[in-house]
Amino acid sequence: GYSLLLGSNKCGICPNDNYLSLLLVFGVAGVALVVLLIGLNLTVSVGTINGLIFYANIVKLNEDIFFPRGPIPFLSYFISWINLDLGIETCFYEGMTPYAKVWLQFAFPVYIWLIIGLIIIMSRYSSKVARLVGTE
């Protein structure tokens, strides 16, 4: 049957249920994202990540003004990825509704927060972890 596709608002036919393996991909991507944020010291207190997201969204909203000859594909992809909109149209499971898709869109940020919370708790009880993720 038809299902709402992840990465777009289009409906499509799900050929099979093998796409639940995307959970593994998103699980690894979440850990990689947190490691990248810690490795590059992109924190809210530093402001780098907020500035990057803010200006990327300004450029995306005013794309016609900044690029009158048409959008630059690389820049559009980069801005989409910053906003965690990967643009991969794929079926997650057969019969996915818009309601379920909204909950899935909230699930990834909650998963990221859980990873960060786990790191904070581990840092409190382990000096080795604290030194690994600390900036000093």
Short mmCIF file of N, CA and C in Angstrom, two decimals, residues 27-120:
data_model
loop_
_atom_site.label_atom_id
_atom_site.label_comp_id
_atom_site.label_asym_id
_atom_site.label_seq_id
_atom_site.Cartn_x
_atom_site.Cartn_y
_atom_site.Cartn_z
N GLY A 27 20.45 5.39 14.24
CA GLY A 27 21.12 5.20 15.53
C GLY A 27 22.59 5.56 15.45
N VAL A 28 23.26 5.08 14.42
CA VAL A 28 24.68 5.38 14.22
C VAL A 28 24.87 6.87 13.91
N ALA A 29 23.96 7.44 13.10
CA ALA A 29 24.05 8.87 12.75
C ALA A 29 23.91 9.75 13.98
N GLY A 30 23.06 9.37 14.92
CA GLY A 30 22.90 10.15 16.14
C GLY A 30 24.18 10.18 16.96
N VAL A 31 24.80 9.03 17.13
CA VAL A 31 26.06 8.96 17.88
C VAL A 31 27.14 9.75 17.15
N ALA A 32 27.20 9.61 15.82
CA ALA A 32 28.21 10.35 15.04
C ALA A 32 27.99 11.86 15.15
N LEU A 33 26.74 12.30 15.15
CA LEU A 33 26.44 13.72 15.28
C LEU A 33 26.90 14.26 16.63
N VAL A 34 26.65 13.53 17.70
CA VAL A 34 27.08 13.97 19.03
C VAL A 34 28.60 13.99 19.11
N VAL A 35 29.27 12.98 18.58
CA VAL A 35 30.74 12.95 18.57
C VAL A 35 31.29 14.14 17.78
N LEU A 36 30.67 14.46 16.65
CA LEU A 36 31.10 15.60 15.85
C LEU A 36 30.92 16.91 16.61
N LEU A 37 29.79 17.06 17.28
CA LEU A 37 29.55 18.29 18.05
C LEU A 37 30.56 18.44 19.18
N ILE A 38 30.87 17.34 19.86
CA ILE A 38 31.86 17.40 20.94
C ILE A 38 33.25 17.63 20.37
N GLY A 39 33.59 16.94 19.29
CA GLY A 39 34.92 17.08 18.69
C GLY A 39 35.21 18.48 18.16
N LEU A 40 34.20 19.12 17.60
CA LEU A 40 34.39 20.47 17.06
C LEU A 40 34.07 21.56 18.08
N ASN A 41 33.73 21.15 19.31
CA ASN A 41 33.39 22.07 20.39
C ASN A 41 32.25 23.01 19.98
N LEU A 42 31.26 22.47 19.31
CA LEU A 42 30.10 23.25 18.91
C LEU A 42 29.04 23.15 20.00
N THR A 43 29.04 24.12 20.88
CA THR A 43 28.09 24.13 21.98
C THR A 43 27.25 25.38 21.93
N VAL A 44 26.18 25.37 22.69
CA VAL A 44 25.31 26.55 22.75
C VAL A 44 26.05 27.72 23.38
N SER A 45 26.90 27.46 24.37
CA SER A 45 27.61 28.55 25.04
C SER A 45 28.65 29.20 24.13
N VAL A 46 29.23 28.44 23.22
CA VAL A 46 30.19 29.02 22.28
C VAL A 46 29.47 29.85 21.24
N GLY A 47 28.30 29.41 20.83
CA GLY A 47 27.49 30.17 19.88
C GLY A 47 27.77 29.87 18.42
N THR A 48 28.79 29.08 18.14
CA THR A 48 29.14 28.78 16.76
C THR A 48 28.02 28.04 16.05
N ILE A 49 27.47 27.04 16.71
CA ILE A 49 26.43 26.24 16.07
C ILE A 49 25.16 27.06 15.87
N ASN A 50 24.83 27.90 16.84
CA ASN A 50 23.65 28.75 16.68
C ASN A 50 23.82 29.72 15.52
N GLY A 51 24.99 30.32 15.42
CA GLY A 51 25.27 31.24 14.31
C GLY A 51 25.23 30.53 12.98
N LEU A 52 25.80 29.34 12.91
CA LEU A 52 25.81 28.57 11.67
C LEU A 52 24.40 28.24 11.22
N ILE A 53 23.58 27.74 12.14
CA ILE A 53 22.20 27.40 11.79
C ILE A 53 21.41 28.65 11.43
N PHE A 54 21.59 29.74 12.19
CA PHE A 54 20.86 30.98 11.93
C PHE A 54 21.19 31.53 10.54
N TYR A 55 22.47 31.67 10.22
CA TYR A 55 22.84 32.24 8.93
C TYR A 55 22.53 31.31 7.77
N ALA A 56 22.64 30.02 7.98
CA ALA A 56 22.27 29.07 6.92
C ALA A 56 20.78 29.19 6.60
N ASN A 57 19.96 29.35 7.61
CA ASN A 57 18.52 29.51 7.38
C ASN A 57 18.19 30.84 6.73
N ILE A 58 18.93 31.90 7.07
CA ILE A 58 18.74 33.20 6.42
C ILE A 58 19.06 33.09 4.93
N VAL A 59 20.17 32.43 4.62
CA VAL A 59 20.56 32.26 3.22
C VAL A 59 19.51 31.42 2.49
N LYS A 60 19.01 30.37 3.12
CA LYS A 60 18.02 29.51 2.48
C LYS A 60 16.71 30.26 2.22
N LEU A 61 16.28 31.07 3.18
CA LEU A 61 15.03 31.82 3.01
C LEU A 61 15.14 32.89 1.93
N ASN A 62 16.33 33.47 1.78
CA ASN A 62 16.54 34.54 0.80
C ASN A 62 17.38 34.07 -0.38
N GLU A 63 17.23 32.82 -0.74
CA GLU A 63 18.02 32.21 -1.80
C GLU A 63 17.86 32.95 -3.13
N ASP A 64 16.67 33.42 -3.45
CA ASP A 64 16.44 34.13 -4.71
C ASP A 64 17.20 35.45 -4.77
N ILE A 65 17.37 36.09 -3.63
CA ILE A 65 18.09 37.37 -3.57
C ILE A 65 19.60 37.14 -3.66
N PHE A 66 20.10 36.18 -2.87
CA PHE A 66 21.54 35.93 -2.84
C PHE A 66 22.06 35.27 -4.12
N PHE A 67 21.23 34.44 -4.75
CA PHE A 67 21.64 33.70 -5.94
C PHE A 67 20.60 33.87 -7.04
N PRO A 68 20.59 35.01 -7.73
CA PRO A 68 19.56 35.26 -8.74
C PRO A 68 19.62 34.31 -9.94
N ARG A 69 20.76 33.71 -10.21
CA ARG A 69 20.89 32.79 -11.35
C ARG A 69 20.41 31.38 -11.01
N GLY A 70 19.98 31.18 -9.82
CA GLY A 70 19.50 29.86 -9.40
C GLY A 70 20.29 29.37 -8.20
N PRO A 71 19.72 28.43 -7.48
CA PRO A 71 20.39 27.93 -6.28
C PRO A 71 21.66 27.15 -6.62
N ILE A 72 22.59 27.20 -5.71
CA ILE A 72 23.82 26.42 -5.83
C ILE A 72 23.55 25.07 -5.16
N PRO A 73 23.58 23.98 -5.93
CA PRO A 73 23.19 22.67 -5.37
C PRO A 73 23.94 22.30 -4.09
N PHE A 74 25.26 22.48 -4.07
CA PHE A 74 26.03 22.10 -2.89
C PHE A 74 25.56 22.88 -1.67
N LEU A 75 25.33 24.18 -1.82
CA LEU A 75 24.90 25.01 -0.71
C LEU A 75 23.51 24.60 -0.22
N SER A 76 22.63 24.28 -1.16
CA SER A 76 21.28 23.83 -0.77
C SER A 76 21.35 22.53 0.02
N TYR A 77 22.19 21.60 -0.43
CA TYR A 77 22.33 20.34 0.30
C TYR A 77 22.93 20.58 1.68
N PHE A 78 23.94 21.44 1.76
CA PHE A 78 24.60 21.73 3.03
C PHE A 78 23.62 22.33 4.03
N ILE A 79 22.82 23.29 3.58
CA ILE A 79 21.84 23.92 4.45
C ILE A 79 20.78 22.92 4.88
N SER A 80 20.34 22.08 3.97
CA SER A 80 19.36 21.06 4.33
C SER A 80 19.93 20.10 5.38
N TRP A 81 21.18 19.71 5.23
CA TRP A 81 21.79 18.79 6.19
C TRP A 81 21.97 19.44 7.55
N ILE A 82 22.27 20.75 7.57
CA ILE A 82 22.39 21.46 8.84
C ILE A 82 21.06 21.39 9.59
N ASN A 83 19.96 21.48 8.86
CA ASN A 83 18.63 21.42 9.45
C ASN A 83 18.14 19.99 9.64
N LEU A 84 19.04 19.02 9.48
CA LEU A 84 18.74 17.59 9.59
C LEU A 84 17.64 17.15 8.63
N ASP A 85 17.54 17.83 7.50
CA ASP A 85 16.62 17.44 6.43
C ASP A 85 17.49 16.81 5.35
N LEU A 86 17.66 15.51 5.42
CA LEU A 86 18.62 14.84 4.55
C LEU A 86 18.14 14.69 3.12
N GLY A 87 16.85 14.86 2.87
CA GLY A 87 16.33 14.83 1.51
C GLY A 87 16.31 13.45 0.87
N ILE A 88 16.41 12.43 1.67
CA ILE A 88 16.39 11.07 1.15
C ILE A 88 14.94 10.60 1.19
N GLU A 89 14.34 10.43 0.02
CA GLU A 89 12.96 9.96 -0.03
C GLU A 89 12.96 8.44 0.04
N THR A 90 12.49 7.93 1.15
CA THR A 90 12.45 6.48 1.32
C THR A 90 11.25 6.10 2.17
N CYS A 91 10.84 4.90 1.98
CA CYS A 91 9.72 4.36 2.74
C CYS A 91 10.26 3.79 4.05
N PHE A 92 9.66 4.18 5.15
CA PHE A 92 10.09 3.67 6.44
C PHE A 92 9.31 2.41 6.80
N TYR A 93 7.99 2.48 6.66
CA TYR A 93 7.15 1.30 6.80
C TYR A 93 5.85 1.53 6.04
N GLU A 94 5.21 0.47 5.67
CA GLU A 94 3.99 0.57 4.87
C GLU A 94 2.86 1.16 5.71
N GLY A 95 2.19 2.15 5.15
CA GLY A 95 1.04 2.76 5.81
C GLY A 95 1.38 3.91 6.73
N MET A 96 2.58 4.48 6.63
CA MET A 96 2.94 5.60 7.50
C MET A 96 2.09 6.82 7.17
N THR A 97 1.51 7.41 8.19
CA THR A 97 0.64 8.58 8.04
C THR A 97 1.41 9.85 8.38
N PRO A 98 0.87 11.02 8.01
CA PRO A 98 1.53 12.28 8.40
C PRO A 98 1.68 12.41 9.92
N TYR A 99 0.71 11.91 10.66
CA TYR A 99 0.78 11.97 12.13
C TYR A 99 1.98 11.18 12.64
N ALA A 100 2.17 9.99 12.12
CA ALA A 100 3.31 9.16 12.53
C ALA A 100 4.62 9.79 12.10
N LYS A 101 4.64 10.43 10.93
CA LYS A 101 5.86 11.06 10.44
C LYS A 101 6.29 12.20 11.36
N VAL A 102 5.32 12.98 11.85
CA VAL A 102 5.64 14.08 12.78
C VAL A 102 6.29 13.52 14.04
N TRP A 103 5.76 12.43 14.57
CA TRP A 103 6.36 11.83 15.77
C TRP A 103 7.76 11.30 15.48
N LEU A 104 7.97 10.75 14.29
CA LEU A 104 9.32 10.29 13.93
C LEU A 104 10.29 11.45 13.82
N GLN A 105 9.81 12.61 13.35
CA GLN A 105 10.68 13.78 13.25
C GLN A 105 11.08 14.28 14.63
N PHE A 106 10.25 14.07 15.63
CA PHE A 106 10.59 14.44 17.00
C PHE A 106 11.46 13.38 17.67
N ALA A 107 11.39 12.17 17.20
CA ALA A 107 12.13 11.07 17.84
C ALA A 107 13.64 11.25 17.72
N PHE A 108 14.13 11.73 16.60
CA PHE A 108 15.59 11.86 16.43
C PHE A 108 16.18 12.91 17.37
N PRO A 109 15.61 14.12 17.47
CA PRO A 109 16.15 15.07 18.45
C PRO A 109 16.06 14.56 19.90
N VAL A 110 15.00 13.85 20.23
CA VAL A 110 14.89 13.28 21.58
C VAL A 110 16.00 12.25 21.79
N TYR A 111 16.28 11.46 20.77
CA TYR A 111 17.37 10.48 20.84
C TYR A 111 18.71 11.19 21.06
N ILE A 112 18.93 12.29 20.37
CA ILE A 112 20.17 13.06 20.54
C ILE A 112 20.27 13.57 21.98
N TRP A 113 19.17 14.11 22.51
CA TRP A 113 19.16 14.60 23.90
C TRP A 113 19.44 13.46 24.88
N LEU A 114 18.92 12.28 24.61
CA LEU A 114 19.19 11.14 25.49
C LEU A 114 20.67 10.77 25.48
N ILE A 115 21.29 10.80 24.31
CA ILE A 115 22.73 10.52 24.22
C ILE A 115 23.52 11.56 25.01
N ILE A 116 23.16 12.83 24.84
CA ILE A 116 23.85 13.90 25.56
C ILE A 116 23.64 13.76 27.06
N GLY A 117 22.42 13.43 27.48
CA GLY A 117 22.15 13.21 28.91
C GLY A 117 22.97 12.07 29.47
N LEU A 118 23.10 10.99 28.69
CA LEU A 118 23.91 9.86 29.11
C LEU A 118 25.38 10.26 29.26
N ILE A 119 25.87 11.07 28.34
CA ILE A 119 27.26 11.54 28.44
C ILE A 119 27.44 12.41 29.68
N ILE A 120 26.46 13.26 29.98
CA ILE A 120 26.55 14.11 31.17
C ILE A 120 26.58 13.25 32.43
#
